[in-house]
mmCIF file of C-alpha atoms in Angstrom:
data_model
loop_
_atom_site.group_PDB
_atom_site.id
_atom_site.type_symbol
_atom_site.label_atom_id
_atom_site.label_comp_id
_atom_site.label_asym_id
_atom_site.label_seq_id
_atom_site.Cartn_x
_atom_site.Cartn_y
_atom_site.Cartn_z
ATOM 1 C CA MET A 1 95.442 135.866 42.875
ATOM 2 C CA GLU A 2 97.812 137.109 45.569
ATOM 3 C CA GLU A 3 94.946 137.539 48.004
ATOM 4 C CA ILE A 4 93.922 133.840 47.446
ATOM 5 C CA LYS A 5 97.468 132.742 48.048
ATOM 6 C CA ALA A 6 97.729 134.694 51.202
ATOM 7 C CA ILE A 7 94.477 133.395 52.486
ATOM 8 C CA ALA A 8 95.656 129.748 51.661
ATOM 9 C CA SER A 9 98.869 130.330 53.355
ATOM 10 C CA SER A 10 97.157 131.621 56.445
ATOM 11 C CA SER A 11 94.712 128.635 56.472
ATOM 12 C CA SER A 12 97.786 126.264 56.129
ATOM 13 C CA SER A 13 99.585 128.053 58.991
ATOM 14 C CA SER A 14 96.565 127.862 61.291
ATOM 15 C CA ALA A 15 95.947 124.189 60.556
ATOM 16 C CA SER A 16 99.568 123.505 61.313
ATOM 17 C CA SER A 17 99.375 125.515 64.506
ATOM 18 C CA ALA A 18 96.278 123.592 65.584
ATOM 19 C CA ALA A 19 97.928 120.236 64.708
ATOM 20 C CA PHE A 20 100.879 121.207 66.936
ATOM 21 C CA GLN A 21 98.624 122.302 69.791
ATOM 22 C CA GLN A 22 97.000 118.845 69.567
ATOM 23 C CA THR A 23 100.369 117.161 69.864
ATOM 24 C CA ILE A 24 101.363 118.951 73.123
ATOM 25 C CA SER A 25 101.087 116.585 76.193
ATOM 26 C CA THR A 26 98.564 117.335 78.978
ATOM 27 C CA GLY A 27 100.838 115.240 81.327
ATOM 28 C CA GLY A 28 101.988 116.452 84.565
ATOM 29 C CA LEU A 29 105.745 116.463 83.644
ATOM 30 C CA ASN A 30 105.128 118.738 80.485
ATOM 31 C CA THR A 31 102.980 121.040 82.604
ATOM 32 C CA LEU A 32 105.675 121.230 85.366
ATOM 33 C CA LEU A 33 108.370 121.983 82.781
ATOM 34 C CA THR A 34 106.585 124.539 80.737
ATOM 35 C CA THR A 35 105.318 126.326 84.000
ATOM 36 C CA HIS A 36 108.800 126.599 85.461
ATOM 37 C CA PHE A 37 110.764 126.885 82.251
ATOM 38 C CA PRO A 38 108.648 128.798 79.745
ATOM 39 C CA THR A 39 111.272 129.005 77.094
ATOM 40 C CA ILE A 40 111.522 125.160 76.591
ATOM 41 C CA GLN A 41 109.541 123.459 73.764
ATOM 42 C CA PRO A 42 106.470 121.606 75.112
ATOM 43 C CA LEU A 43 106.603 117.908 75.132
ATOM 44 C CA THR A 44 104.641 115.524 73.066
ATOM 45 C CA PRO A 45 102.518 112.892 74.779
ATOM 46 C CA ILE A 46 104.935 110.002 74.143
ATOM 47 C CA ARG A 47 107.983 112.074 75.118
ATOM 48 C CA ASN A 48 106.195 113.154 78.286
ATOM 49 C CA ASN A 49 105.619 109.669 79.189
ATOM 50 C CA ILE A 50 109.044 108.313 78.344
ATOM 51 C CA TYR A 51 110.747 111.042 80.346
ATOM 52 C CA ALA A 52 108.218 110.372 83.277
ATOM 53 C CA ALA A 53 109.252 106.809 83.106
ATOM 54 C CA ILE A 54 112.962 107.842 83.234
ATOM 55 C CA CYS A 55 112.230 109.814 86.415
ATOM 56 C CA THR A 56 110.939 106.692 88.061
ATOM 57 C CA ILE A 57 114.115 104.824 87.014
ATOM 58 C CA ILE A 58 116.261 107.576 88.575
ATOM 59 C CA TYR A 59 114.182 107.416 91.684
ATOM 60 C CA VAL A 60 114.602 103.778 92.072
ATOM 61 C CA LYS A 61 118.395 103.974 91.371
ATOM 62 C CA ILE A 62 118.743 106.513 94.197
ATOM 63 C CA VAL A 63 116.565 104.465 96.498
ATOM 64 C CA MET A 64 118.788 101.352 95.892
ATOM 65 C CA GLU A 65 121.936 103.201 96.625
ATOM 66 C CA VAL A 66 120.490 104.567 99.895
ATOM 67 C CA GLY A 67 119.355 101.180 100.852
ATOM 68 C CA SER A 68 122.866 99.735 100.282
ATOM 69 C CA LEU A 69 124.295 102.603 102.361
ATOM 70 C CA ILE A 70 121.927 101.808 105.252
ATOM 71 C CA ARG A 71 122.899 98.147 105.097
ATOM 72 C CA VAL A 72 126.670 98.375 104.570
ATOM 73 C CA LYS A 73 127.657 101.644 106.344
ATOM 74 C CA PHE A 74 125.221 101.438 109.279
ATOM 75 C CA GLY A 75 124.908 97.744 109.451
ATOM 76 C CA LEU A 76 121.032 97.760 109.518
ATOM 77 C CA PRO A 77 119.963 95.140 106.949
ATOM 78 C CA GLU A 78 116.350 94.912 108.094
ATOM 79 C CA LEU A 79 115.983 98.645 108.112
ATOM 80 C CA SER A 80 117.448 98.711 104.626
ATOM 81 C CA ARG A 81 115.053 96.067 103.330
ATOM 82 C CA LYS A 82 111.990 97.774 104.874
ATOM 83 C CA PHE A 83 113.166 101.180 103.435
ATOM 84 C CA LEU A 84 113.297 99.686 99.966
ATOM 85 C CA HIS A 85 109.675 98.224 100.693
ATOM 86 C CA LEU A 86 108.390 101.613 101.586
ATOM 87 C CA CYS A 87 109.943 103.434 98.690
ATOM 88 C CA ALA A 88 108.770 100.798 96.274
ATOM 89 C CA CYS A 89 105.110 101.183 97.154
ATOM 90 C CA SER A 90 105.491 104.967 97.180
ATOM 91 C CA SER A 91 106.557 105.054 93.567
ATOM 92 C CA LEU A 92 102.902 105.787 92.526
ATOM 93 C CA VAL A 93 103.531 109.486 93.446
ATOM 94 C CA PHE A 94 104.996 109.647 90.107
ATOM 95 C CA TRP A 95 101.621 108.827 88.458
ATOM 96 C CA PRO A 96 100.767 112.610 88.070
ATOM 97 C CA LEU A 97 103.777 113.017 85.748
ATOM 98 C CA PHE A 98 102.157 110.687 83.093
ATOM 99 C CA ASP A 99 99.842 111.656 80.304
ATOM 100 C CA SER A 100 96.862 109.426 80.850
ATOM 101 C CA GLU A 101 95.289 110.407 77.538
ATOM 102 C CA HIS A 102 98.184 108.720 75.721
ATOM 103 C CA TRP A 103 98.777 104.894 75.776
ATOM 104 C CA GLY A 104 102.331 105.599 76.954
ATOM 105 C CA TRP A 105 101.058 105.995 80.641
ATOM 106 C CA ARG A 106 101.489 102.203 80.747
ATOM 107 C CA LEU A 107 105.218 103.085 80.971
ATOM 108 C CA ASN A 108 104.702 103.668 84.640
ATOM 109 C CA VAL A 109 105.402 99.985 85.170
ATOM 110 C CA THR A 110 108.730 100.010 83.400
ATOM 111 C CA VAL A 111 110.611 99.506 86.754
ATOM 112 C CA PRO A 112 108.497 96.927 88.297
ATOM 113 C CA VAL A 113 108.423 94.871 85.049
ATOM 114 C CA VAL A 114 112.272 94.983 84.810
ATOM 115 C CA MET A 115 112.659 94.208 88.572
ATOM 116 C CA SER A 116 110.297 91.289 88.269
ATOM 117 C CA LEU A 117 112.373 89.600 85.581
ATOM 118 C CA ARG A 118 115.547 90.489 87.405
ATOM 119 C CA LEU A 119 114.268 88.962 90.667
ATOM 120 C CA LEU A 120 113.024 85.790 88.713
ATOM 121 C CA TYR A 121 116.554 85.527 87.135
ATOM 122 C CA LYS A 122 118.566 85.966 90.329
ATOM 123 C CA GLY A 123 116.188 83.964 92.555
ATOM 124 C CA ALA A 124 115.431 80.934 90.391
ATOM 125 C CA ILE A 125 118.402 80.777 87.916
ATOM 126 C CA LEU A 126 121.462 82.609 89.248
ATOM 127 C CA LYS A 127 121.013 81.737 92.804
ATOM 128 C CA ASP A 128 124.041 83.530 94.064
ATOM 129 C CA PRO A 129 123.892 84.284 97.785
ATOM 130 C CA GLU A 130 126.551 87.014 97.370
ATOM 131 C CA ASP A 131 124.580 88.940 94.848
ATOM 132 C CA GLU A 132 123.841 92.470 95.823
ATOM 133 C CA ASP A 133 120.089 92.228 95.316
ATOM 134 C CA VAL A 134 119.990 89.029 97.379
ATOM 135 C CA ARG A 135 121.923 90.677 100.293
ATOM 136 C CA ARG A 136 119.808 93.824 99.970
ATOM 137 C CA MET A 137 116.338 92.289 99.832
ATOM 138 C CA SER A 138 116.360 89.005 101.701
ATOM 139 C CA ARG A 139 116.549 88.308 105.393
ATOM 140 C CA THR A 140 118.870 85.325 105.340
ATOM 141 C CA SER A 141 120.829 85.863 102.023
ATOM 142 C CA SER A 142 118.969 83.061 100.456
ATOM 143 C CA PRO A 143 118.358 83.773 96.638
ATOM 144 C CA SER A 144 114.912 81.915 96.916
ATOM 145 C CA GLU A 145 113.604 84.679 99.251
ATOM 146 C CA LEU A 146 113.604 87.029 96.143
ATOM 147 C CA LEU A 147 110.818 84.893 94.644
ATOM 148 C CA TYR A 148 108.398 85.634 97.616
ATOM 149 C CA GLY A 149 108.078 89.125 99.318
ATOM 150 C CA PRO A 150 110.145 91.171 96.781
ATOM 151 C CA LEU A 151 108.703 89.494 93.530
ATOM 152 C CA GLN A 152 105.216 89.620 94.941
ATOM 153 C CA MET A 153 105.707 93.392 95.545
ATOM 154 C CA THR A 154 106.990 94.068 91.995
ATOM 155 C CA LEU A 155 104.123 91.884 90.505
ATOM 156 C CA VAL A 156 101.494 93.795 92.534
ATOM 157 C CA MET A 157 103.067 97.170 91.286
ATOM 158 C CA CYS A 158 102.781 95.952 87.696
ATOM 159 C CA TYR A 159 99.088 94.889 88.159
ATOM 160 C CA VAL A 160 98.191 98.078 89.952
ATOM 161 C CA GLY A 161 100.082 100.311 87.442
ATOM 162 C CA LEU A 162 98.261 98.623 84.590
ATOM 163 C CA THR A 163 94.781 98.002 85.844
ATOM 164 C CA LYS A 164 94.314 100.450 88.672
ATOM 165 C CA PHE A 165 96.245 103.466 87.503
ATOM 166 C CA TYR A 166 95.104 106.653 89.154
ATOM 167 C CA THR A 167 92.154 105.002 90.928
ATOM 168 C CA ASN A 168 91.171 105.020 94.581
ATOM 169 C CA ILE A 169 91.574 101.094 94.612
ATOM 170 C CA GLY A 170 95.087 101.396 93.421
ATOM 171 C CA VAL A 171 95.790 103.982 96.255
ATOM 172 C CA ILE A 172 94.213 101.581 98.883
ATOM 173 C CA ILE A 173 96.227 98.613 97.696
ATOM 174 C CA MET A 174 99.536 100.385 97.649
ATOM 175 C CA ALA A 175 98.781 102.096 101.023
ATOM 176 C CA SER A 176 98.368 98.691 102.626
ATOM 177 C CA PHE A 177 102.059 98.090 102.059
ATOM 178 C CA VAL A 178 102.822 101.334 104.117
ATOM 179 C CA GLY A 179 100.853 99.576 106.880
ATOM 180 C CA ASP A 180 102.870 96.455 106.394
ATOM 181 C CA TRP A 181 106.083 98.561 106.614
ATOM 182 C CA MET A 182 104.880 100.229 109.852
ATOM 183 C CA ALA A 183 103.691 96.910 111.274
ATOM 184 C CA ALA A 184 107.211 95.652 110.977
ATOM 185 C CA MET A 185 108.960 98.688 112.184
ATOM 186 C CA ILE A 186 106.820 99.023 115.246
ATOM 187 C CA GLY A 187 106.723 95.362 115.977
ATOM 188 C CA LEU A 188 110.431 94.945 115.600
ATOM 189 C CA ASN A 189 111.259 97.862 118.011
ATOM 190 C CA TYR A 190 108.229 98.056 120.392
ATOM 191 C CA GLY A 191 106.502 94.746 120.073
ATOM 192 C CA ARG A 192 105.867 93.293 123.485
ATOM 193 C CA HIS A 193 102.617 91.440 123.289
ATOM 194 C CA LYS A 194 103.090 88.665 120.940
ATOM 195 C CA PHE A 195 100.563 86.349 119.187
ATOM 196 C CA LYS A 196 100.779 83.732 116.469
ATOM 197 C CA VAL A 197 98.199 82.490 113.990
ATOM 198 C CA PRO A 198 98.203 79.025 112.288
ATOM 199 C CA LEU A 199 100.600 78.906 109.195
ATOM 200 C CA GLY A 200 101.661 82.549 109.824
ATOM 201 C CA GLY A 201 104.515 84.110 111.581
ATOM 202 C CA GLU A 202 104.818 85.590 114.915
ATOM 203 C CA LYS A 203 103.077 89.127 115.299
ATOM 204 C CA SER A 204 102.568 91.650 117.991
ATOM 205 C CA ILE A 205 99.533 93.759 119.019
ATOM 206 C CA GLU A 206 101.727 96.816 118.722
ATOM 207 C CA GLY A 207 102.663 95.963 115.153
ATOM 208 C CA THR A 208 99.058 95.226 114.222
ATOM 209 C CA ILE A 209 97.966 98.640 115.536
ATOM 210 C CA GLY A 210 100.883 100.215 113.483
ATOM 211 C CA CYS A 211 99.515 98.403 110.434
ATOM 212 C CA VAL A 212 96.118 100.195 110.982
ATOM 213 C CA LEU A 213 97.840 103.447 111.385
ATOM 214 C CA GLY A 214 100.208 103.079 108.487
ATOM 215 C CA THR A 215 97.546 102.076 106.107
ATOM 216 C CA VAL A 216 95.295 105.027 107.096
ATOM 217 C CA LEU A 217 98.264 107.583 106.692
ATOM 218 C CA GLY A 218 99.223 105.866 103.553
ATOM 219 C CA ILE A 219 95.767 106.416 101.888
ATOM 220 C CA MET A 220 95.767 109.999 103.088
ATOM 221 C CA PHE A 221 99.216 110.810 101.808
ATOM 222 C CA TYR A 222 98.806 109.080 98.401
ATOM 223 C CA SER A 223 95.476 110.647 97.903
ATOM 224 C CA TYR A 224 96.770 114.057 98.635
ATOM 225 C CA MET A 225 99.895 113.588 96.331
ATOM 226 C CA LEU A 226 97.517 112.407 93.504
ATOM 227 C CA ASP A 227 95.041 115.207 94.180
ATOM 228 C CA MET A 228 92.304 112.601 94.595
ATOM 229 C CA GLU A 229 89.234 112.840 96.828
ATOM 230 C CA LEU A 230 89.758 111.286 100.174
ATOM 231 C CA VAL A 231 87.597 108.379 101.341
ATOM 232 C CA ARG A 232 85.380 108.826 104.373
ATOM 233 C CA TRP A 233 87.076 108.731 107.725
ATOM 234 C CA GLN A 234 85.056 105.721 108.723
ATOM 235 C CA LEU A 235 86.241 103.842 105.656
ATOM 236 C CA LEU A 236 89.831 104.894 106.281
ATOM 237 C CA LEU A 237 89.577 102.996 109.640
ATOM 238 C CA THR A 238 87.946 100.068 108.054
ATOM 239 C CA TYR A 239 90.610 99.660 105.413
ATOM 240 C CA GLY A 240 93.215 100.137 108.073
ATOM 241 C CA CYS A 241 91.624 97.263 110.192
ATOM 242 C CA ILE A 242 91.307 95.010 107.033
ATOM 243 C CA SER A 243 94.925 95.564 106.278
ATOM 244 C CA ALA A 244 95.935 94.613 109.682
ATOM 245 C CA LEU A 245 93.799 91.564 109.737
ATOM 246 C CA ALA A 246 95.286 90.424 106.331
ATOM 247 C CA GLU A 247 98.818 91.093 107.495
ATOM 248 C CA ALA A 248 98.486 89.360 110.794
ATOM 249 C CA THR A 249 96.830 86.262 109.392
ATOM 250 C CA ALA A 250 98.711 86.084 106.006
ATOM 251 C CA LEU A 251 100.666 82.677 105.301
ATOM 252 C CA HIS A 252 104.347 83.072 105.855
ATOM 253 C CA ASN A 253 106.133 84.634 102.978
ATOM 254 C CA TRP A 254 102.826 85.406 101.157
ATOM 255 C CA ASP A 255 101.811 88.586 103.003
ATOM 256 C CA ASN A 256 102.430 90.993 100.069
ATOM 257 C CA ALA A 257 100.081 88.931 97.717
ATOM 258 C CA ILE A 258 97.422 88.305 100.349
ATOM 259 C CA LEU A 259 97.420 91.978 101.352
ATOM 260 C CA ALA A 260 96.801 93.026 97.676
ATOM 261 C CA VAL A 261 94.076 90.545 97.098
ATOM 262 C CA ALA A 262 92.278 91.454 100.458
ATOM 263 C CA MET A 263 92.509 95.158 99.863
ATOM 264 C CA GLU A 264 91.173 95.085 96.299
ATOM 265 C CA ALA A 265 88.309 92.748 97.360
ATOM 266 C CA SER A 266 87.311 95.082 100.180
ATOM 267 C CA ALA A 267 87.713 98.182 98.100
ATOM 268 C CA THR A 268 85.408 96.743 95.429
ATOM 269 C CA GLN A 269 82.760 96.038 97.833
ATOM 270 C CA LEU A 270 82.746 99.189 99.930
ATOM 271 C CA PRO A 271 82.089 102.749 98.771
ATOM 272 C CA LEU A 272 85.112 104.800 98.053
ATOM 273 C CA ARG A 273 84.270 108.405 97.942
ATOM 274 C CA MET A 274 82.824 111.125 100.137
ATOM 275 C CA GLY A 275 79.046 110.879 100.450
#
């Protein structure tokens, strides 16, 4: 009788251990923590994804503070705005922290969802030109500007985070915003040969070349950070040129949305991986 109880107890213990093992997250955050801090208790999938989302919130808070510092202390509002732009599109480097086998990976869009609602409220309802977000993200301190470039960016981040999570297409779309950032930086500081397209703003050849380079570097960097296979170099240049063409010909104030549409359309038609 005692032997039967011992066997039953052992079986129950084994089952409980197996069940516990199944609740351990395979997410990158849990792996990172248990690798460097072996004594801590492993995270469950939902906790892994919640904590990963909190990491993105902390990242954005730091980025916003640095952006304000650039604008207020150094008196560089355009650099501050573009800094926020670059850091926003780079938030996908947090994707590896999430556990994609659990529905909670969708929490990767926590920040862009909240920011989209915030921009809608401040740009369409509050309309305060002295608001910190208006001064930080607009060119002319006009609240309505939040409803164009900044809101388009956050909505694209929501779309990519929910439908293109951990895909080459998601990387390509977000990398095009690196190209957009580099086009603005190079065009602003070194643009000498200007041109203008109908319904679009004034561009420069130097900035357009910068867009090609920025998109290529963005795809390479994000692919490396996400441990994804890099697309062929011929395609890297192709995507860079498509991004530059879309950025140069985009309707004024609609470049973020047009960039995303153009890059997804091209990425779905062209091969993505090494042959």
